[in-house]
Amino acid sequence: MIERIAILGTGLLGTSAGLALRAAGFRGTITGWNRGAEGGLTALGMGAIDSIASDGIEAARASQVTVLAVPIYATLDWMEQLAPILGSEHLVTDVGSTKAQITAAADRLYNTPERAAFLPGHPMAGKERGGAALGDANLFRGAVWLFTDVPTWERSPHGAALVKGWREWVEAMGSKTIDIEATRHDELVGWVSHLPQFVATALSALLEEEVGDAPELKDVGGRALREMTRLGASPYSMWRDIAYTNTEAVQTALHALEQRLAHLRENLRTPALRDEFEQANRFRRDA
Amino acid sequence: MIERIAILGTGLLGTSAGLALRAAGFRGTITGWNRGAEGGLTALGMGAIDSIASDGIEAARASQVTVLAVPIYATLDWMEQLAPILGSEHLVTDVGSTKAQITAAADRLYNTPERAAFLPGHPMAGKERGGAALGDANLFRGAVWLFTDVPTWERSPHGAALVKGWREWVEAMGSKTIDIEATRHDELVGWVSHLPQFVATALSALLEEEVGDAPELKDVGGRALREMTRLGASPYSMWRDIAYTNTEAVQTALHALEQRLAHLRENLRTPALRDEFEQANRFRRDA
């Protein structure tokens, strides 16, 4: 039923979505738009999109489903621009890492009988570096793809069929879908996604200061160090909007970890160290 | 020249050393001793050792090189037991994760013209779980194998040839050897090995408390969460001795990371966040 898709932003996620749709058997058109010419050409060359649109608004208007695959503030900006132009024959969805602000904007701008539908989405997949060239048809395979604000679809009867169709394509790309309330989403990813990232950043920055002048000694850390600092390569440009739009949840999580580390530091020679290891073991056993 | 090796402790590292020696072409005898019968039988069945000794002291006496592959306090205990029994025709080496106490014991008990030589060693390789069954001939391939206290060999002329021979086998197992002073070793591994472990333990324990009751939501974290908490599976039994014998370095590192996390938490919406990401990026670029 979905035959025309526009992907606005052909970075890592947008390009991967195009490739994954093709790999899953999508035979309709995929039009791409990208702020920089190079990313668009790379996605085109990889077969993730069929054509490059010079105007993202026109591309969205000509499609049934528009996927916003840009940073969070750029997503909010596109939402404002597209809402007055699109109608009930359109679905807009996104891949942003925080959902409270995007879901609030969707409630305000979309999802009435006359307007386009908006389905806030968040695939829990990525790499520590971005860009079209790293696009991967298997990026979403085995990943969880979260959707928020799902209960409001009775307000957008036309959109409901498009939403159902898009969810089926997400599953065809290999993802498991989970519906979750937007505020709970942001709290949860604060713990399981943003906290690990900010810890890896702080650990990498600290180690750069402490052992950065002895590159041969970094080898000493081996696989464990490489894993614990891999996310240290993540660029600020990807994480700035997350830090701005989920500040409170991230602060809560960071503060809790600071206290946990202090507790561990004060108990390196007491039985409480065993308790910490055993609680950590439980997390991994259930994982 | 080395034809008889004893491995005291056939856990993950001891079993892997036996397997790696064989894979590298060692054709002499490898005698194993293990505190528990099962670990010894597993190592024997895997071909890591040729025979199981009921008495570790006898096994050491009959060998030219004895590898202590047990936790740190057990290593110190074996060092005390073996020193009066072995002579200048013997080399003892170990694989312990902290080196200041072991190196001090070596200076006190070994490395005179009459006594056995002792070469403190530390292969930077392991897995988050131990045991003979996980033994792996390739565990040391591409890893760094650190040696401390190397400058004192003029005190043990007989041992020097055995030391040279053992270092050649370590390289044949695929490791890169680096010599480092013992105190500097403990400081360095406090940063690049122990800090990452204790962070993973604290992060895993915290997440068990915060999201442990929602197992399906752990999937949400994806690869990043799995990597950042993999070491959370490490057992207390492996890390207790490290916490006890490198307390000060670990405390220094943990405290520095607590401050770094607090700094990041206070700057989620300021330009200092960019600086942290860029410094973390530099660590990974050089890595």
Coordinates of C-alpha atoms in Angstrom, one line a residue:
Chain A
M1 CA 0.0 0.0 0.0
I2 CA 2.9 2.4 0.7
E3 CA 4.4 3.1 -2.6
R4 CA 6.2 6.5 -2.2
I5 CA 8.6 7.2 0.6
A6 CA 10.7 10.4 1.1
I7 CA 13.7 10.3 3.4
L8 CA 14.8 13.7 4.6
G9 CA 18.4 13.3 5.7
T10 CA 20.5 10.6 4.2
G11 CA 23.0 10.2 7.0
L12 CA 23.7 6.9 8.6
L13 CA 20.1 6.2 9.7
G14 CA 18.4 7.6 6.6
T15 CA 20.7 5.8 4.2
S16 CA 20.4 2.6 6.2
A17 CA 16.6 2.8 6.2
G18 CA 16.6 3.1 2.4
L19 CA 18.9 0.1 2.0
A20 CA 16.9 -1.9 4.6
L21 CA 13.6 -1.1 2.8
R22 CA 15.0 -2.3 -0.5
A23 CA 16.5 -5.5 1.2
A24 CA 13.1 -6.1 2.7
G25 CA 11.4 -6.0 -0.7
F26 CA 10.1 -2.5 -0.9
R27 CA 9.5 -1.8 -4.7
G28 CA 8.0 1.7 -4.6
T29 CA 10.0 5.0 -5.0
I30 CA 12.4 6.3 -2.4
T31 CA 13.2 10.0 -2.8
G32 CA 16.0 11.4 -0.7
W33 CA 16.9 14.9 0.4
N34 CA 20.1 15.9 2.3
R35 CA 21.4 19.2 3.5
G36 CA 24.8 18.5 2.0
A37 CA 25.2 17.3 -1.6
E38 CA 27.8 14.7 -0.8
G39 CA 25.6 12.6 1.6
G40 CA 22.8 12.6 -0.9
L41 CA 25.1 11.5 -3.8
T42 CA 26.6 8.7 -1.6
A43 CA 23.1 7.4 -0.7
L44 CA 22.1 7.5 -4.3
G45 CA 25.2 5.7 -5.4
M46 CA 24.6 3.0 -2.8
G47 CA 21.0 2.5 -4.0
A48 CA 19.4 3.7 -0.8
I49 CA 17.4 6.3 -2.7
D50 CA 16.2 6.5 -6.3
S51 CA 16.6 10.2 -6.8
I52 CA 17.7 13.3 -5.0
A53 CA 15.1 16.0 -4.4
S54 CA 16.4 19.6 -4.3
D55 CA 13.4 20.6 -2.2
G56 CA 12.5 18.5 0.9
I57 CA 9.0 20.0 1.2
E58 CA 8.2 19.0 -2.4
A59 CA 9.6 15.5 -1.8
A60 CA 7.4 15.1 1.3
R61 CA 4.3 16.4 -0.6
A62 CA 4.8 13.9 -3.4
S63 CA 5.2 11.0 -1.0
Q64 CA 2.9 9.0 1.3
V65 CA 5.4 8.5 4.0
T66 CA 8.1 11.0 5.0
V67 CA 10.9 9.8 7.2
L68 CA 12.7 12.6 9.1
A69 CA 16.2 11.3 9.7
V70 CA 18.0 14.4 10.9
P71 CA 19.0 15.6 14.4
I72 CA 16.3 16.5 16.9
Y73 CA 16.1 20.2 16.5
A74 CA 16.2 19.8 12.7
T75 CA 13.3 17.3 13.1
L76 CA 11.3 19.8 15.1
D77 CA 12.0 22.4 12.4
W78 CA 10.8 20.1 9.6
M79 CA 7.7 19.3 11.6
E80 CA 6.8 23.0 11.7
Q81 CA 7.5 23.4 8.0
L82 CA 5.6 20.3 6.8
A83 CA 2.5 20.5 9.0
P84 CA 0.7 23.3 7.1
I85 CA 1.6 21.8 3.7
L86 CA 0.8 18.1 4.1
G87 CA -2.7 16.7 4.6
S88 CA -4.5 13.6 5.8
E89 CA -3.1 11.5 2.9
H90 CA 0.4 11.8 4.5
L91 CA 2.3 10.2 7.3
V92 CA 5.4 11.7 8.8
T93 CA 7.7 9.7 11.1
D94 CA 11.1 10.3 12.6
V95 CA 14.1 8.5 14.1
G96 CA 15.0 11.0 16.9
S97 CA 16.7 9.8 20.1
T98 CA 14.5 11.8 22.5
K99 CA 10.7 11.9 22.1
A100 CA 9.0 14.2 24.6
Q101 CA 9.5 17.4 22.6
I102 CA 8.8 15.7 19.2
T103 CA 5.7 14.0 20.6
A104 CA 4.4 17.3 22.0
A105 CA 5.0 18.9 18.6
A106 CA 3.1 16.0 16.9
D107 CA 0.2 16.6 19.2
R108 CA 0.1 20.2 18.5
L109 CA 0.8 20.1 14.7
Y110 CA -0.4 16.7 13.4
N111 CA -2.9 13.9 14.0
T112 CA -6.2 15.7 13.4
P113 CA -8.6 14.4 10.8
E114 CA -7.5 17.1 8.3
R115 CA -3.8 17.1 9.0
A116 CA -1.0 14.6 8.3
A117 CA -0.4 11.8 10.7
F118 CA 2.8 11.8 12.7
L119 CA 4.3 8.7 14.3
P120 CA 7.2 9.5 16.6
G121 CA 9.8 6.7 16.2
H122 CA 13.2 5.8 17.6
P123 CA 15.2 2.8 16.2
M124 CA 17.7 1.7 18.9
A125 CA 20.5 1.3 16.3
G126 CA 23.5 3.3 15.2
K127 CA 27.2 3.4 15.0
E128 CA 29.7 5.5 16.8
R129 CA 30.3 7.5 13.6
G130 CA 27.7 8.8 11.2
G131 CA 27.4 9.5 7.5
A132 CA 25.8 7.9 4.4
A133 CA 28.9 5.9 3.6
L134 CA 28.4 3.8 6.7
G135 CA 24.8 3.0 5.8
D136 CA 24.0 -0.6 6.3
A137 CA 20.9 -2.7 5.2
N138 CA 21.2 -4.8 8.3
L139 CA 21.6 -1.9 10.8
F140 CA 18.0 -2.4 12.2
R141 CA 18.1 -6.2 12.2
G142 CA 17.6 -7.5 15.7
A143 CA 17.2 -3.9 17.1
V144 CA 14.2 -2.5 19.0
W145 CA 12.3 0.3 17.2
L146 CA 10.3 2.3 19.7
F147 CA 7.2 4.3 18.9
T148 CA 5.6 6.8 21.2
D149 CA 2.2 8.6 21.2
V150 CA 0.6 5.6 19.6
P151 CA -2.7 5.8 21.5
T152 CA -3.9 9.0 19.7
W153 CA -4.6 7.5 16.3
E154 CA -8.3 7.8 16.6
R155 CA -7.7 11.4 15.9
S156 CA -6.2 10.6 12.6
P157 CA -8.3 7.9 10.9
H158 CA -6.7 8.4 7.5
G159 CA -3.3 8.1 9.0
A160 CA -4.0 4.9 10.8
A161 CA -3.6 2.7 7.7
L162 CA -0.3 4.4 6.8
V163 CA 0.9 3.9 10.4
K164 CA 0.0 0.2 10.2
G165 CA 1.9 0.0 6.8
W166 CA 5.0 1.7 8.1
R167 CA 5.1 -0.5 11.2
E168 CA 5.0 -3.5 9.0
W169 CA 8.0 -2.2 7.0
V170 CA 9.9 -1.5 10.2
E171 CA 9.3 -5.2 11.2
A172 CA 10.3 -6.3 7.7
M173 CA 13.6 -4.4 8.2
G174 CA 14.2 -6.8 11.1
S175 CA 13.3 -4.6 14.1
K176 CA 11.1 -5.5 17.0
T177 CA 8.6 -2.7 17.7
I178 CA 7.7 -1.5 21.2
D179 CA 5.2 1.2 22.0
I180 CA 6.0 3.3 25.0
E181 CA 4.8 6.6 26.5
A182 CA 7.0 9.5 25.4
T183 CA 8.1 10.7 28.9
R184 CA 8.8 7.1 30.0
H185 CA 10.8 6.7 26.8
D186 CA 13.0 9.6 27.6
E187 CA 13.6 8.4 31.2
L188 CA 14.3 4.9 30.0
V189 CA 16.8 5.9 27.2
G190 CA 18.4 8.2 29.8
W191 CA 19.4 5.1 31.7
V192 CA 20.1 2.5 29.0
S193 CA 21.4 4.6 26.1
H194 CA 22.4 8.2 27.1
L195 CA 24.1 7.2 30.4
P196 CA 26.3 4.6 28.7
Q197 CA 27.2 7.2 26.0
F198 CA 28.1 10.0 28.5
V199 CA 30.1 7.5 30.6
A200 CA 32.1 6.4 27.6
T201 CA 32.7 10.1 26.7
A202 CA 33.8 11.0 30.2
L203 CA 36.0 7.9 30.5
S204 CA 37.6 8.5 27.1
A205 CA 38.2 12.2 27.9
L206 CA 39.8 11.3 31.3
L207 CA 42.0 8.6 29.8
E208 CA 43.1 11.0 27.0
E209 CA 44.3 13.3 29.8
E210 CA 45.9 10.6 31.9
V211 CA 47.5 8.2 29.4
G212 CA 47.0 10.0 26.1
D213 CA 50.6 10.9 25.7
A214 CA 51.7 7.2 25.8
P215 CA 49.9 5.7 22.8
E216 CA 51.7 2.4 23.0
L217 CA 50.3 1.9 26.5
K218 CA 46.7 2.2 25.3
D219 CA 47.3 -1.3 23.8
V220 CA 47.6 -2.5 27.4
G221 CA 43.9 -2.1 28.1
G222 CA 43.1 -4.6 25.4
R223 CA 39.6 -5.5 24.3
A224 CA 37.9 -4.3 27.6
L225 CA 39.3 -0.8 27.2
R226 CA 38.4 -0.7 23.5
E227 CA 34.8 -1.7 24.2
M228 CA 34.4 0.7 27.1
T229 CA 35.7 3.7 25.1
R230 CA 34.3 2.8 21.6
L231 CA 31.4 5.3 22.1
G232 CA 34.0 7.9 22.9
A233 CA 34.3 8.4 19.1
S234 CA 30.7 9.6 19.0
P235 CA 30.6 13.2 17.7
Y236 CA 29.3 16.1 19.7
S237 CA 27.0 17.0 16.7
M238 CA 25.0 13.8 17.2
W239 CA 24.7 14.2 21.0
R240 CA 24.2 17.9 21.5
D241 CA 20.5 17.8 20.8
I242 CA 20.1 14.8 23.0
A243 CA 21.8 16.6 25.9
Y244 CA 19.5 19.6 25.4
T245 CA 16.2 17.7 25.0
N246 CA 16.7 15.1 27.8
T247 CA 18.8 17.1 30.2
E248 CA 16.9 16.2 33.4
A249 CA 16.9 12.4 32.8
V250 CA 20.6 12.4 31.9
Q251 CA 21.5 14.5 34.9
T252 CA 19.6 12.1 37.2
A253 CA 21.3 9.1 35.7
L254 CA 24.8 10.7 35.8
H255 CA 24.3 11.7 39.4
A256 CA 23.2 8.3 40.4
L257 CA 26.3 6.8 38.8
E258 CA 28.6 9.3 40.5
Q259 CA 27.2 8.1 43.8
R260 CA 27.5 4.5 42.9
L261 CA 31.2 5.0 41.9
A262 CA 31.9 6.8 45.2
H263 CA 30.2 3.9 47.1
L264 CA 32.4 1.4 45.3
R265 CA 35.5 3.6 45.8
E266 CA 34.8 3.7 49.6
N267 CA 34.3 -0.1 49.7
L268 CA 37.2 -1.5 47.8
R269 CA 38.2 -3.5 50.9
T270 CA 34.8 -4.2 52.4
P271 CA 32.2 -6.9 51.8
A272 CA 30.1 -4.3 50.0
L273 CA 32.3 -4.8 47.0
R274 CA 31.0 -8.3 46.7
D275 CA 27.4 -7.0 46.8
E276 CA 28.2 -4.6 43.9
F277 CA 29.7 -7.4 41.8
E278 CA 26.8 -9.7 42.5
Q279 CA 24.2 -7.1 41.6
A280 CA 26.2 -6.3 38.4
N281 CA 26.3 -10.1 37.7
R282 CA 22.5 -10.2 38.0
F283 CA 22.1 -7.5 35.4
R284 CA 24.2 -9.4 32.9
R285 CA 22.5 -12.8 33.7
D286 CA 19.1 -11.4 32.8
A287 CA 20.5 -9.5 29.8
Chain B
M1 CA 66.0 -25.0 25.7
I2 CA 62.9 -24.9 27.9
E3 CA 61.6 -28.5 28.0
R4 CA 59.6 -28.8 31.2
I5 CA 56.9 -26.4 32.2
A6 CA 54.6 -26.6 35.2
I7 CA 51.3 -24.6 35.2
L8 CA 49.9 -24.1 38.7
G9 CA 46.3 -23.2 38.3
T10 CA 44.5 -24.4 35.2
G11 CA 41.8 -21.8 35.1
L12 CA 41.2 -19.6 32.0
L13 CA 44.7 -18.2 31.9
G14 CA 46.6 -21.3 32.8
T15 CA 44.7 -23.5 30.4
S16 CA 45.0 -20.9 27.6
A17 CA 48.8 -20.7 28.2
G18 CA 49.1 -24.5 27.8
L19 CA 47.0 -24.5 24.7
A20 CA 48.9 -21.5 23.3
L21 CA 52.3 -23.1 24.0
R22 CA 51.2 -26.2 22.1
A23 CA 49.9 -24.1 19.2
A24 CA 53.2 -22.2 19.1
G25 CA 55.1 -25.5 18.8
F26 CA 56.2 -26.3 22.3
R27 CA 57.1 -30.0 22.4
G28 CA 58.3 -30.4 26.0
T29 CA 56.2 -31.6 28.9
I30 CA 53.5 -29.4 30.5
T31 CA 52.4 -30.5 34.0
G32 CA 49.3 -29.0 35.5
W33 CA 48.2 -28.5 39.0
N34 CA 44.8 -27.1 40.0
R35 CA 43.1 -26.6 43.4
G36 CA 39.9 -28.2 42.2
A37 CA 39.9 -31.5 40.4
E38 CA 37.5 -30.5 37.7
G39 CA 39.5 -27.7 36.3
G40 CA 42.6 -29.9 36.1
L41 CA 40.6 -32.7 34.3
T42 CA 39.1 -30.1 31.8
A43 CA 42.6 -28.7 31.0
L44 CA 43.9 -32.3 30.5
G45 CA 41.0 -33.2 28.3
M46 CA 41.6 -30.1 26.2
G47 CA 45.3 -31.0 25.7
A48 CA 46.5 -27.9 27.6
I49 CA 48.5 -30.1 30.0
D50 CA 50.0 -33.6 29.6
S51 CA 49.4 -34.7 33.2
I52 CA 47.9 -33.6 36.5
A53 CA 50.2 -33.3 39.5
S54 CA 48.8 -34.0 42.9
D55 CA 51.5 -31.8 44.5
G56 CA 52.2 -28.4 43.0
I57 CA 55.6 -28.1 44.8
E58 CA 56.8 -31.4 43.3
A59 CA 55.6 -30.3 39.8
A60 CA 57.5 -27.0 40.2
R61 CA 60.7 -28.8 41.4
A62 CA 60.6 -31.2 38.4
S63 CA 60.1 -28.3 35.9
Q64 CA 62.4 -25.6 34.6
V65 CA 59.7 -23.0 34.3
T66 CA 56.7 -22.7 36.7
V67 CA 53.8 -20.5 35.7
L68 CA 51.7 -19.3 38.6
A69 CA 48.2 -18.8 37.1
V70 CA 46.2 -18.2 40.3
P71 CA 44.7 -15.1 42.0
I72 CA 47.2 -12.6 43.5
Y73 CA 47.1 -13.7 47.1
A74 CA 47.4 -17.3 46.0
T75 CA 50.4 -16.3 43.9
L76 CA 52.1 -14.6 46.9
D77 CA 51.4 -17.8 48.9
W78 CA 53.0 -20.0 46.2
M79 CA 56.0 -17.7 46.0
E80 CA 56.6 -18.2 49.7
Q81 CA 56.2 -21.9 49.5
L82 CA 58.4 -22.4 46.4
A83 CA 61.3 -20.0 47.2
P84 CA 63.1 -22.3 49.7
I85 CA 62.6 -25.4 47.6
L86 CA 63.6 -24.2 44.1
G87 CA 67.2 -23.3 43.1
S88 CA 69.0 -21.4 40.4
E89 CA 68.0 -23.9 37.7
H90 CA 64.4 -22.7 38.0
L91 CA 62.4 -19.8 36.8
V92 CA 59.0 -18.9 38.3
T93 CA 56.7 -16.5 36.5
D94 CA 53.1 -15.3 37.1
V95 CA 50.1 -13.7 35.4
G96 CA 48.8 -11.5 38.2
S97 CA 47.0 -8.3 37.5
T98 CA 48.8 -6.1 40.0
K99 CA 52.5 -6.2 40.3
A100 CA 53.9 -4.1 43.2
Q101 CA 53.4 -6.7 45.9
I102 CA 54.4 -9.6 43.7
T103 CA 57.5 -7.7 42.5
A104 CA 58.5 -6.8 46.1
A105 CA 58.1 -10.5 47.1
A106 CA 60.2 -11.5 44.1
D107 CA 63.0 -9.1 45.3
R108 CA 62.8 -10.5 48.8
L109 CA 62.5 -14.2 47.9
Y110 CA 64.1 -14.8 44.5
N111 CA 66.6 -13.5 42.0
T112 CA 69.9 -14.1 43.9
P113 CA 72.6 -16.3 42.4
E114 CA 71.5 -19.3 44.5
R115 CA 67.8 -18.9 44.3
A116 CA 65.3 -19.4 41.5
A117 CA 64.6 -16.5 39.2
F118 CA 61.2 -14.8 39.3
L119 CA 59.9 -12.8 36.4
P120 CA 56.7 -10.9 37.3
G121 CA 54.3 -11.1 34.3
H122 CA 50.9 -9.8 33.3
P123 CA 49.2 -10.8 30.1
M124 CA 46.5 -8.2 29.2
A125 CA 44.1 -10.8 28.1
G126 CA 41.1 -12.4 29.7
K127 CA 37.4 -13.0 29.4
E128 CA 34.6 -11.7 31.6
R129 CA 34.2 -15.3 32.9
G130 CA 36.9 -17.7 34.0
G131 CA 37.4 -21.4 34.1
A132 CA 39.4 -24.0 32.1
A133 CA 36.5 -24.7 29.8
L134 CA 36.9 -21.2 28.3
G135 CA 40.6 -21.8 27.6
D136 CA 41.7 -20.5 24.2
A137 CA 44.9 -21.1 22.3
N138 CA 44.5 -17.6 20.8
L139 CA 43.7 -15.7 24.0
F140 CA 47.1 -14.0 24.0
R141 CA 47.3 -13.3 20.3
G142 CA 47.6 -9.6 19.7
A143 CA 47.6 -8.9 23.4
V144 CA 50.3 -7.0 25.4
W145 CA 52.2 -9.1 28.0
L146 CA 53.8 -6.9 30.6
F147 CA 56.9 -7.7 32.6
T148 CA 58.1 -5.8 35.7
D149 CA 61.3 -5.9 37.7
V150 CA 63.3 -6.8 34.5
P151 CA 66.4 -4.7 35.4
T152 CA 67.4 -6.9 38.3
W153 CA 68.5 -9.9 36.2
E154 CA 72.2 -9.4 36.8
R155 CA 71.4 -10.7 40.3
S156 CA 70.3 -14.1 38.8
P157 CA 72.7 -15.1 36.0
H158 CA 71.4 -18.6 35.8
G159 CA 67.9 -17.4 35.5
A160 CA 68.7 -15.0 32.6
A161 CA 68.7 -17.7 30.0
L162 CA 65.3 -19.1 31.2
V163 CA 63.9 -15.6 31.3
K164 CA 65.0 -15.1 27.7
G165 CA 63.5 -18.4 26.7
W166 CA 60.2 -17.7 28.4
R167 CA 59.9 -14.3 26.8
E168 CA 60.4 -16.0 23.4
W169 CA 57.6 -18.4 24.1
V170 CA 55.3 -15.5 25.2
E171 CA 56.1 -13.8 21.8
A172 CA 55.5 -17.1 20.0
M173 CA 52.0 -17.2 21.7
G174 CA 51.3 -14.0 19.8
S175 CA 51.8 -11.4 22.5
K176 CA 53.8 -8.2 22.4
T177 CA 56.0 -7.8 25.4
I178 CA 56.5 -4.5 27.2
D179 CA 58.8 -4.0 30.2
I180 CA 57.6 -1.5 32.8
E181 CA 58.5 -0.6 36.4
A182 CA 56.1 -2.3 38.9
T183 CA 54.7 0.8 40.6
R184 CA 54.1 2.5 37.2
H185 CA 52.5 -0.8 36.0
D186 CA 49.9 -0.6 38.9
E187 CA 49.2 3.0 38.2
L188 CA 48.8 2.4 34.5
V189 CA 46.5 -0.6 34.8
G190 CA 44.5 1.3 37.5
W191 CA 43.6 3.7 34.6
V192 CA 43.3 1.4 31.5
S193 CA 42.1 -1.9 33.0
H194 CA 40.8 -1.6 36.6
L195 CA 38.9 1.7 36.1
P196 CA 37.0 0.3 33.0
Q197 CA 36.1 -2.8 35.1
F198 CA 34.8 -1.0 38.1
V199 CA 32.9 1.4 35.9
A200 CA 31.2 -1.5 34.2
T201 CA 30.4 -3.1 37.5
A202 CA 28.9 0.1 38.9
L203 CA 26.9 0.8 35.7
S204 CA 25.6 -2.7 35.6
A205 CA 24.7 -2.7 39.3
L206 CA 22.9 0.7 38.9
L207 CA 21.0 -0.4 35.9
E208 CA 19.9 -3.6 37.6
E209 CA 18.4 -1.4 40.3
E210 CA 16.8 1.0 37.8
V211 CA 15.6 -1.1 34.9
G212 CA 16.3 -4.7 36.1
D213 CA 12.6 -5.4 36.6
A214 CA 11.9 -4.8 32.9
P215 CA 14.0 -7.3 31.1
E216 CA 12.4 -6.7 27.7
L217 CA 13.5 -3.0 28.0
K218 CA 17.2 -4.0 28.3
D219 CA 17.0 -4.8 24.6
V220 CA 16.4 -1.2 24.1
G221 CA 20.0 -0.3 24.9
G222 CA 21.3 -2.5 22.0
R223 CA 24.9 -3.1 21.2
A224 CA 26.2 0.0 23.1
L225 CA 24.6 -1.1 26.4
R226 CA 25.8 -4.7 25.9
E227 CA 29.3 -3.5 25.4
M228 CA 29.3 -1.1 28.3
T229 CA 28.1 -3.7 30.7
R230 CA 29.8 -6.9 29.4
L231 CA 32.4 -6.7 32.1
G232 CA 29.6 -6.5 34.7
A233 CA 29.6 -10.3 34.4
S234 CA 33.1 -10.4 35.9
P235 CA 33.1 -12.3 39.2
Y236 CA 34.0 -10.8 42.5
S237 CA 36.4 -13.7 43.1
M238 CA 38.6 -12.4 40.2
W239 CA 38.6 -8.8 41.3
R240 CA 38.8 -8.9 45.1
D241 CA 42.6 -9.4 45.1
I242 CA 43.0 -6.6 42.6
A243 CA 40.9 -4.2 44.7
Y244 CA 43.0 -5.1 47.8
T245 CA 46.4 -4.9 46.1
N246 CA 45.9 -1.8 44.0
T247 CA 43.5 0.2 46.2
E248 CA 45.1 3.6 46.0
A249 CA 45.4 3.7 42.2
V250 CA 41.9 2.5 41.8
Q251 CA 40.6 5.1 44.2
T252 CA 42.4 7.8 42.4
A253 CA 41.0 6.7 39.1
L254 CA 37.4 6.3 40.4
H255 CA 37.5 9.7 42.1
A256 CA 38.8 11.4 38.9
L257 CA 36.0 9.8 36.9
E258 CA 33.4 10.9 39.5
Q259 CA 34.6 14.5 39.1
R260 CA 34.6 14.2 35.3
L261 CA 31.0 12.9 35.3
A262 CA 29.9 15.7 37.6
H263 CA 31.6 18.2 35.2
L264 CA 29.7 16.7 32.3
R265 CA 26.4 16.7 34.2
E266 CA 26.8 20.4 35.0
N267 CA 27.6 21.3 31.4
L268 CA 25.0 19.4 29.4
R269 CA 23.9 22.7 27.9
T270 CA 27.1 24.6 27.7
P271 CA 30.0 24.7 25.2
A272 CA 32.1 22.6 27.7
L273 CA 30.1 19.6 26.5
R274 CA 31.7 20.0 23.1
D275 CA 35.2 20.1 24.7
E276 CA 34.5 16.8 26.5
F277 CA 33.3 15.1 23.3
E278 CA 36.3 16.4 21.4
Q279 CA 38.8 15.2 24.0
A280 CA 37.1 11.8 24.0
N281 CA 37.3 11.8 20.2
R282 CA 41.0 12.4 20.4
F283 CA 41.5 9.4 22.7
R284 CA 39.8 7.1 20.1
R285 CA 41.6 8.7 17.2
D286 CA 45.0 7.8 18.7
A287 CA 43.7 4.4 19.9

